[in-house]
Amino acid sequence: MTRRIDDAIGMGRTELAQTEPASAATSWHTAVERAVQQMRENLSDPQYLTDHARAGLFSPFHFHRVFRNVTAATPGRFLAALRIAEAQRLLIRSPLRVTDIAARVGYSSLSTFTTQFARLVGLSPRQFRAMAIEFGDRPLAALAARAPAAPSGHDEVPVLVDGADDGILFVGLFHHGIPQGAPVSCAVRSTPGPVRLRRPRDGEYHVLAVCFDPDVRIAESLDHRHDCRVVAAGSITVPGGRPCHLRLRRPRPTDPPVVLALPLLG
DNA sequence: CCATTCCGGAATGTACCTTT
DNA sequence: AAAGGTACATTCCGGAATGG
């Protein structure tokens, strides 16, 4: 049986990616990295779980599990994130129509593309392009300066992020391990110290932090070409529990791209 | 004309269980 | 412990309808 894996994003793992591969899992990592490379090089083609699994000498069932352990995303959702990320770049940097971009990144159905894009990014393709054109040239730092004052007292959730003192830091709370759609709560800041998020209703949330150089413009932060971005991920329980403490690191090839338009949604 | 939304059929993801 | 397999609920694809 041949299985298509081009579906949408939205996994259910605690972290964006495992911190380090276990020593026994080195071959897993190699197989997954090879599969990710294949996905990146063949975005516009139909891709099948069984082909990636066979290339790594795994059964489709086991490959699916291994892939998720390494990347924290399922193969299909990882591929969808890659495709939407490329679509974002084309929407910003090319004059192509949405219809043509959908085909170019591997969607045979425009409706599927539009639906996926809106759910993952938080804006429809046309809205995304319009906002990128309108705000793209503005520096990200301006967003940080415009951000509302941090709440205080019992209505806040503090998040500590190491290594972000000299950058523009976005932090969001999400229901799922991969960020999609509007965050439950989010904040942007450009000064050292903890980030204070508006407290959501009680529950367990996943935290994503993305940091950019202070001189980056909004469009550059959205088109997946800026190589200075760093990420961190974790989880937090509301109420109580320990404060969320994250450490920024460089993105790895096996990290799913962050396609959520946080700078435009904030 | 281009983009978005709706909806039914089909593929996928997940939670187990079994085998090696 | 790692790998393979199954069942079934969930999610997605893509054509049709609708909107701007």
mmCIF file of C-alpha atoms (C1' of nucleotides) in Angstrom:
data_model
loop_
_atom_site.group_PDB
_atom_site.id
_atom_site.type_symbol
_atom_site.label_atom_id
_atom_site.label_comp_id
_atom_site.label_asym_id
_atom_site.label_seq_id
_atom_site.Cartn_x
_atom_site.Cartn_y
_atom_site.Cartn_z
ATOM 1 C CA MET A 1 0.000 0.000 0.000
ATOM 2 C CA THR A 2 1.348 3.413 -0.943
ATOM 3 C CA ARG A 3 0.597 6.236 1.433
ATOM 4 C CA ARG A 4 0.686 9.915 0.645
ATOM 5 C CA ILE A 5 2.086 12.008 3.434
ATOM 6 C CA ASP A 6 1.309 15.537 2.320
ATOM 7 C CA ASP A 7 -1.079 16.608 5.012
ATOM 8 C CA ALA A 8 -1.258 19.400 7.523
ATOM 9 C CA ILE A 9 0.582 20.462 10.571
ATOM 10 C CA GLY A 10 -0.345 20.210 14.237
ATOM 11 C CA MET A 11 1.467 17.492 16.103
ATOM 12 C CA GLY A 12 1.052 16.507 19.696
ATOM 13 C CA ARG A 13 4.482 16.426 21.243
ATOM 14 C CA THR A 14 5.834 18.380 24.144
ATOM 15 C CA GLU A 15 8.878 19.817 22.448
ATOM 16 C CA LEU A 16 9.598 21.227 19.040
ATOM 17 C CA ALA A 17 12.408 18.702 18.763
ATOM 18 C CA GLN A 18 14.273 16.333 20.989
ATOM 19 C CA THR A 19 17.230 18.004 22.635
ATOM 20 C CA GLU A 20 19.747 15.349 21.624
ATOM 21 C CA PRO A 21 19.494 12.028 19.840
ATOM 22 C CA ALA A 22 20.036 9.020 22.074
ATOM 23 C CA SER A 23 23.235 7.205 21.230
ATOM 24 C CA ALA A 24 21.296 4.135 20.083
ATOM 25 C CA ALA A 25 19.280 6.363 17.781
ATOM 26 C CA THR A 26 22.061 7.700 15.591
ATOM 27 C CA SER A 27 20.836 5.689 12.619
ATOM 28 C CA TRP A 28 17.343 7.058 13.264
ATOM 29 C CA HIS A 29 18.708 10.533 13.015
ATOM 30 C CA THR A 30 20.522 9.775 9.779
ATOM 31 C CA ALA A 31 17.419 8.251 8.221
ATOM 32 C CA VAL A 32 15.233 11.166 9.289
ATOM 33 C CA GLU A 33 17.736 13.767 8.110
ATOM 34 C CA ARG A 34 17.871 12.021 4.750
ATOM 35 C CA ALA A 35 14.079 12.003 4.546
ATOM 36 C CA VAL A 36 13.906 15.690 5.434
ATOM 37 C CA GLN A 37 16.495 16.461 2.782
ATOM 38 C CA GLN A 38 14.410 14.539 0.239
ATOM 39 C CA MET A 39 11.332 16.485 1.252
ATOM 40 C CA ARG A 40 13.111 19.821 0.852
ATOM 41 C CA GLU A 41 14.464 18.905 -2.582
ATOM 42 C CA ASN A 42 11.151 17.582 -3.924
ATOM 43 C CA LEU A 43 8.586 19.918 -2.403
ATOM 44 C CA SER A 44 6.429 20.100 -5.497
ATOM 45 C CA ASP A 45 6.230 16.326 -6.030
ATOM 46 C CA PRO A 46 3.857 13.880 -4.331
ATOM 47 C CA GLN A 47 5.738 12.190 -1.503
ATOM 48 C CA TYR A 48 5.020 8.834 0.066
ATOM 49 C CA LEU A 49 5.689 7.601 3.544
ATOM 50 C CA THR A 50 6.662 4.156 2.270
ATOM 51 C CA ASP A 51 9.423 5.546 0.049
ATOM 52 C CA HIS A 52 11.043 7.470 2.893
ATOM 53 C CA ALA A 53 10.668 4.447 5.163
ATOM 54 C CA ARG A 54 12.288 2.077 2.675
ATOM 55 C CA ALA A 55 15.163 4.489 2.103
ATOM 56 C CA GLY A 56 15.892 4.239 5.822
ATOM 57 C CA LEU A 57 15.297 0.452 5.895
ATOM 58 C CA PHE A 58 12.286 0.849 8.200
ATOM 59 C CA SER A 59 8.699 -0.278 7.937
ATOM 60 C CA PRO A 60 6.291 2.616 7.335
ATOM 61 C CA PHE A 61 4.889 2.160 10.828
ATOM 62 C CA HIS A 62 8.253 2.281 12.522
ATOM 63 C CA PHE A 63 9.548 5.103 10.332
ATOM 64 C CA HIS A 64 6.547 7.198 11.277
ATOM 65 C CA ARG A 65 7.390 6.696 14.952
ATOM 66 C CA VAL A 66 11.103 7.344 14.472
ATOM 67 C CA PHE A 67 10.414 10.488 12.465
ATOM 68 C CA ARG A 68 8.169 11.838 15.169
ATOM 69 C CA ASN A 69 10.694 11.039 17.888
ATOM 70 C CA VAL A 70 13.419 12.982 16.087
ATOM 71 C CA THR A 71 11.476 15.973 14.745
ATOM 72 C CA ALA A 72 8.475 16.098 17.112
ATOM 73 C CA ALA A 73 6.299 16.316 13.972
ATOM 74 C CA THR A 74 4.778 13.541 11.885
ATOM 75 C CA PRO A 75 6.185 13.201 8.340
ATOM 76 C CA GLY A 76 3.063 14.617 6.779
ATOM 77 C CA ARG A 77 2.912 17.595 9.065
ATOM 78 C CA PHE A 78 6.588 18.284 8.639
ATOM 79 C CA LEU A 79 6.186 18.250 4.864
ATOM 80 C CA ALA A 80 3.182 20.558 5.072
ATOM 81 C CA ALA A 81 5.208 23.017 7.145
ATOM 82 C CA LEU A 82 7.996 22.980 4.547
ATOM 83 C CA ARG A 83 5.492 23.627 1.765
ATOM 84 C CA ILE A 84 3.743 26.455 3.561
ATOM 85 C CA ALA A 85 7.099 28.030 4.433
ATOM 86 C CA GLU A 86 8.097 28.022 0.764
ATOM 87 C CA ALA A 87 4.674 29.440 -0.148
ATOM 88 C CA GLN A 88 5.247 32.280 2.318
ATOM 89 C CA ARG A 89 8.581 33.067 0.689
ATOM 90 C CA LEU A 90 6.970 33.126 -2.762
ATOM 91 C CA LEU A 91 4.061 35.277 -1.575
ATOM 92 C CA ILE A 92 6.524 37.845 -0.250
ATOM 93 C CA ARG A 93 9.252 37.663 -2.874
ATOM 94 C CA SER A 94 7.441 36.821 -6.134
ATOM 95 C CA PRO A 95 4.501 38.232 -8.130
ATOM 96 C CA LEU A 96 3.032 34.724 -8.667
ATOM 97 C CA ARG A 97 -0.698 34.260 -8.089
ATOM 98 C CA VAL A 98 -1.868 32.219 -5.098
ATOM 99 C CA THR A 99 -3.110 29.587 -7.545
ATOM 100 C CA ASP A 100 0.353 29.213 -9.097
ATOM 101 C CA ILE A 101 2.118 29.198 -5.751
ATOM 102 C CA ALA A 102 -0.161 26.410 -4.503
ATOM 103 C CA ALA A 103 0.831 24.267 -7.485
ATOM 104 C CA ARG A 104 4.494 25.162 -7.180
ATOM 105 C CA VAL A 105 4.743 23.973 -3.566
ATOM 106 C CA GLY A 106 2.970 20.674 -4.262
ATOM 107 C CA TYR A 107 -0.759 21.246 -3.760
ATOM 108 C CA SER A 108 -2.910 19.982 -6.597
ATOM 109 C CA SER A 109 -5.918 21.573 -4.925
ATOM 110 C CA LEU A 110 -6.072 25.310 -4.374
ATOM 111 C CA SER A 111 -8.753 24.854 -1.753
ATOM 112 C CA THR A 112 -6.548 22.537 0.257
ATOM 113 C CA PHE A 113 -3.693 24.990 0.038
ATOM 114 C CA THR A 114 -5.816 27.940 1.118
ATOM 115 C CA THR A 115 -7.333 26.030 4.026
ATOM 116 C CA GLN A 116 -3.992 24.691 5.230
ATOM 117 C CA PHE A 117 -2.269 28.024 4.871
ATOM 118 C CA ALA A 118 -4.916 29.881 6.844
ATOM 119 C CA ARG A 119 -4.921 27.319 9.626
ATOM 120 C CA LEU A 120 -1.154 27.127 9.985
ATOM 121 C CA VAL A 121 -0.239 30.758 9.430
ATOM 122 C CA GLY A 122 -3.263 32.439 10.963
ATOM 123 C CA LEU A 123 -4.004 34.454 7.799
ATOM 124 C CA SER A 124 -5.232 33.502 4.325
ATOM 125 C CA PRO A 125 -2.590 33.633 1.563
ATOM 126 C CA ARG A 126 -3.953 36.890 0.187
ATOM 127 C CA GLN A 127 -4.160 38.502 3.616
ATOM 128 C CA PHE A 128 -0.617 37.324 4.357
ATOM 129 C CA ARG A 129 0.725 38.880 1.155
ATOM 130 C CA ALA A 130 -1.184 42.117 1.707
ATOM 131 C CA MET A 131 0.094 42.493 5.263
ATOM 132 C CA ALA A 132 3.632 41.550 4.275
ATOM 133 C CA ILE A 133 3.549 44.267 1.604
ATOM 134 C CA GLU A 134 2.064 46.823 3.982
ATOM 135 C CA PHE A 135 4.291 46.132 6.989
ATOM 136 C CA GLY A 136 7.228 44.206 5.506
ATOM 137 C CA ASP A 137 9.689 47.084 5.352
ATOM 138 C CA ARG A 138 9.183 48.072 8.958
ATOM 139 C CA PRO A 139 11.778 46.882 11.471
ATOM 140 C CA LEU A 140 10.711 44.177 13.886
ATOM 141 C CA ALA A 141 11.998 46.394 16.671
ATOM 142 C CA ALA A 142 9.102 48.777 15.993
ATOM 143 C CA LEU A 143 6.670 45.982 16.876
ATOM 144 C CA ALA A 144 8.437 45.424 20.152
ATOM 145 C CA ALA A 145 8.245 49.138 20.924
ATOM 146 C CA ARG A 146 4.516 49.207 20.120
ATOM 147 C CA ALA A 147 3.695 46.129 22.194
ATOM 148 C CA PRO A 148 1.278 46.808 25.063
ATOM 149 C CA ALA A 149 2.676 47.079 28.569
ATOM 150 C CA ALA A 150 3.264 43.762 30.274
ATOM 151 C CA PRO A 151 0.479 42.703 32.636
ATOM 152 C CA SER A 152 1.339 42.285 36.268
ATOM 153 C CA GLY A 153 0.174 40.321 39.287
ATOM 154 C CA HIS A 154 -1.941 37.169 38.984
ATOM 155 C CA ASP A 155 -2.870 37.760 35.342
ATOM 156 C CA GLU A 156 0.578 36.974 33.973
ATOM 157 C CA VAL A 157 2.593 33.915 33.041
ATOM 158 C CA PRO A 158 6.354 34.608 33.247
ATOM 159 C CA VAL A 159 8.678 32.931 30.729
ATOM 160 C CA LEU A 160 12.468 33.130 31.099
ATOM 161 C CA VAL A 161 14.454 32.780 27.874
ATOM 162 C CA ASP A 162 18.233 32.524 28.062
ATOM 163 C CA GLY A 163 20.328 34.029 25.289
ATOM 164 C CA ALA A 164 17.793 36.541 23.975
ATOM 165 C CA ASP A 165 19.051 39.704 25.653
ATOM 166 C CA ASP A 166 20.142 41.455 22.457
ATOM 167 C CA GLY A 167 17.410 40.305 20.077
ATOM 168 C CA ILE A 168 13.715 40.742 19.285
ATOM 169 C CA LEU A 169 11.991 37.898 21.086
ATOM 170 C CA PHE A 170 8.548 36.484 20.291
ATOM 171 C CA VAL A 171 7.003 34.090 22.794
ATOM 172 C CA GLY A 172 3.659 32.331 22.319
ATOM 173 C CA LEU A 173 1.536 29.773 24.166
ATOM 174 C CA PHE A 174 -0.145 27.058 22.091
ATOM 175 C CA HIS A 175 -2.455 24.123 22.661
ATOM 176 C CA HIS A 176 -0.265 21.851 20.522
ATOM 177 C CA GLY A 177 3.449 21.223 20.265
ATOM 178 C CA ILE A 178 3.658 22.817 16.835
ATOM 179 C CA PRO A 179 2.494 26.419 16.660
ATOM 180 C CA GLN A 180 -0.510 26.938 14.400
ATOM 181 C CA GLY A 181 -3.110 29.640 14.070
ATOM 182 C CA ALA A 182 -3.486 32.390 16.611
ATOM 183 C CA PRO A 183 -1.586 31.712 19.842
ATOM 184 C CA VAL A 184 -3.523 31.411 23.099
ATOM 185 C CA SER A 185 -1.307 34.186 24.407
ATOM 186 C CA CYS A 186 1.749 35.904 22.984
ATOM 187 C CA ALA A 187 4.208 38.708 23.626
ATOM 188 C CA VAL A 188 7.109 40.439 21.914
ATOM 189 C CA ARG A 189 9.931 42.238 23.648
ATOM 190 C CA SER A 190 13.384 43.673 22.955
ATOM 191 C CA THR A 191 14.811 44.177 26.436
ATOM 192 C CA PRO A 192 16.406 41.677 28.840
ATOM 193 C CA GLY A 193 14.338 40.017 31.529
ATOM 194 C CA PRO A 194 11.389 37.632 31.717
ATOM 195 C CA VAL A 195 8.599 37.793 29.147
ATOM 196 C CA ARG A 196 5.196 38.232 30.755
ATOM 197 C CA LEU A 197 2.303 36.658 28.881
ATOM 198 C CA ARG A 198 -1.339 37.264 29.563
ATOM 199 C CA ARG A 199 -2.520 34.322 31.657
ATOM 200 C CA PRO A 200 -4.787 31.944 29.703
ATOM 201 C CA ARG A 201 -7.448 29.720 31.238
ATOM 202 C CA ASP A 202 -6.133 26.836 33.332
ATOM 203 C CA GLY A 203 -4.473 24.015 31.459
ATOM 204 C CA GLU A 204 -1.256 22.758 29.960
ATOM 205 C CA TYR A 205 0.337 24.756 27.153
ATOM 206 C CA HIS A 206 3.293 24.482 24.820
ATOM 207 C CA VAL A 207 5.632 27.445 24.675
ATOM 208 C CA LEU A 208 7.522 28.576 21.590
ATOM 209 C CA ALA A 209 10.148 31.327 21.569
ATOM 210 C CA VAL A 210 11.710 32.750 18.390
ATOM 211 C CA CYS A 211 14.466 35.354 18.469
ATOM 212 C CA PHE A 212 15.634 37.674 15.638
ATOM 213 C CA ASP A 213 18.467 40.133 15.238
ATOM 214 C CA PRO A 214 17.271 43.618 16.226
ATOM 215 C CA ASP A 215 17.793 45.102 12.755
ATOM 216 C CA VAL A 216 15.665 42.504 10.916
ATOM 217 C CA ARG A 217 12.632 43.761 9.003
ATOM 218 C CA ILE A 218 9.224 42.122 9.266
ATOM 219 C CA ALA A 219 9.300 40.633 5.751
ATOM 220 C CA GLU A 220 12.722 39.128 6.430
ATOM 221 C CA SER A 221 11.396 37.487 9.560
ATOM 222 C CA LEU A 222 8.600 35.858 7.554
ATOM 223 C CA ASP A 223 10.300 34.545 4.431
ATOM 224 C CA HIS A 224 12.483 31.820 6.027
ATOM 225 C CA ARG A 225 15.702 33.184 4.556
ATOM 226 C CA HIS A 226 17.017 34.963 7.603
ATOM 227 C CA ASP A 227 19.628 32.699 9.172
ATOM 228 C CA CYS A 228 19.973 34.507 12.492
ATOM 229 C CA ARG A 229 16.749 33.254 14.013
ATOM 230 C CA VAL A 230 17.009 30.969 16.981
ATOM 231 C CA VAL A 231 14.284 28.966 18.667
ATOM 232 C CA ALA A 232 13.336 27.385 21.963
ATOM 233 C CA ALA A 233 10.390 25.251 23.006
ATOM 234 C CA GLY A 234 8.971 23.886 26.240
ATOM 235 C CA SER A 235 5.743 23.481 28.162
ATOM 236 C CA ILE A 236 3.981 25.206 31.015
ATOM 237 C CA THR A 237 1.047 24.422 33.290
ATOM 238 C CA VAL A 238 -1.431 27.078 34.409
ATOM 239 C CA PRO A 239 -1.907 27.666 37.275
ATOM 240 C CA GLY A 240 1.135 27.084 39.432
ATOM 241 C CA GLY A 241 4.037 24.905 38.514
ATOM 242 C CA ARG A 242 7.525 26.220 38.050
ATOM 243 C CA PRO A 243 8.164 29.257 35.820
ATOM 244 C CA CYS A 244 8.899 28.263 32.252
ATOM 245 C CA HIS A 245 12.636 28.520 31.576
ATOM 246 C CA LEU A 246 13.886 28.105 27.994
ATOM 247 C CA ARG A 247 17.306 28.257 26.372
ATOM 248 C CA LEU A 248 17.626 29.501 22.777
ATOM 249 C CA ARG A 249 19.512 27.416 20.239
ATOM 250 C CA ARG A 250 20.150 27.448 16.483
ATOM 251 C CA PRO A 251 17.492 25.691 14.413
ATOM 252 C CA ARG A 252 18.408 22.188 13.253
ATOM 253 C CA PRO A 253 17.608 20.691 9.852
ATOM 254 C CA THR A 254 15.155 18.399 11.616
ATOM 255 C CA ASP A 255 13.191 21.280 13.183
ATOM 256 C CA PRO A 256 9.875 21.885 11.429
ATOM 257 C CA PRO A 257 9.797 25.451 10.085
ATOM 258 C CA VAL A 258 7.800 27.943 12.130
ATOM 259 C CA VAL A 259 5.194 29.195 9.653
ATOM 260 C CA LEU A 260 2.932 31.025 12.065
ATOM 261 C CA ALA A 261 2.919 34.753 11.221
ATOM 262 C CA LEU A 262 3.553 35.850 14.806
ATOM 263 C CA PRO A 263 4.848 39.321 13.852
ATOM 264 C CA LEU A 264 1.650 40.015 11.877
ATOM 265 C CA LEU A 265 -0.713 38.473 14.410
ATOM 266 C CA GLY A 266 0.753 40.088 17.505
ATOM 267 C "C1'" DC B 1 -11.250 35.933 -12.654
ATOM 268 C "C1'" DC B 2 -9.248 34.685 -8.475
ATOM 269 C "C1'" DA B 3 -9.703 33.269 -3.769
ATOM 270 C "C1'" DT B 4 -12.227 31.057 -0.073
ATOM 271 C "C1'" DT B 5 -15.523 27.857 2.097
ATOM 272 C "C1'" DC B 6 -18.146 23.553 2.293
ATOM 273 C "C1'" DC B 7 -18.540 18.598 2.392
ATOM 274 C "C1'" DG B 8 -18.032 13.467 1.295
ATOM 275 C "C1'" DG B 9 -14.682 9.968 0.354
ATOM 276 C "C1'" DA B 10 -10.096 8.572 1.361
ATOM 277 C "C1'" DA B 11 -5.650 8.607 3.688
ATOM 278 C "C1'" DT B 12 -3.314 9.361 7.925
ATOM 279 C "C1'" DG B 13 -2.152 9.366 12.966
ATOM 280 C "C1'" DT B 14 -2.383 7.248 17.311
ATOM 281 C "C1'" DA B 15 -2.978 3.891 20.763
ATOM 282 C "C1'" DC B 16 -2.387 -0.173 21.599
ATOM 283 C "C1'" DC B 17 -0.659 -5.264 20.901
ATOM 284 C "C1'" DT B 18 2.629 -8.812 19.088
ATOM 285 C "C1'" DT B 19 6.992 -10.390 17.548
ATOM 286 C "C1'" DT B 20 11.973 -10.422 17.370
ATOM 287 C "C1'" DA C 1 14.088 -2.639 24.121
ATOM 288 C "C1'" DA C 2 13.327 -2.195 19.379
ATOM 289 C "C1'" DA C 3 10.655 -3.114 15.481
ATOM 290 C "C1'" DG C 4 6.430 -4.599 13.106
ATOM 291 C "C1'" DG C 5 1.461 -4.691 12.818
ATOM 292 C "C1'" DT C 6 -3.798 -3.552 13.379
ATOM 293 C "C1'" DA C 7 -8.058 -0.958 14.241
ATOM 294 C "C1'" DC C 8 -10.373 2.985 14.185
ATOM 295 C "C1'" DA C 9 -10.999 7.988 15.120
ATOM 296 C "C1'" DT C 10 -9.301 11.999 13.101
ATOM 297 C "C1'" DT C 11 -7.861 14.861 9.487
ATOM 298 C "C1'" DC C 12 -7.102 16.000 4.771
ATOM 299 C "C1'" DC C 13 -7.925 16.202 -0.372
ATOM 300 C "C1'" DG C 14 -10.278 17.990 -4.071
ATOM 301 C "C1'" DG C 15 -14.596 19.097 -6.674
ATOM 302 C "C1'" DA C 16 -18.556 22.183 -6.303
ATOM 303 C "C1'" DA C 17 -20.521 26.256 -4.660
ATOM 304 C "C1'" DT C 18 -19.995 30.877 -3.186
ATOM 305 C "C1'" DG C 19 -17.889 35.405 -2.411
ATOM 306 C "C1'" DG C 20 -15.264 39.622 -3.649
#
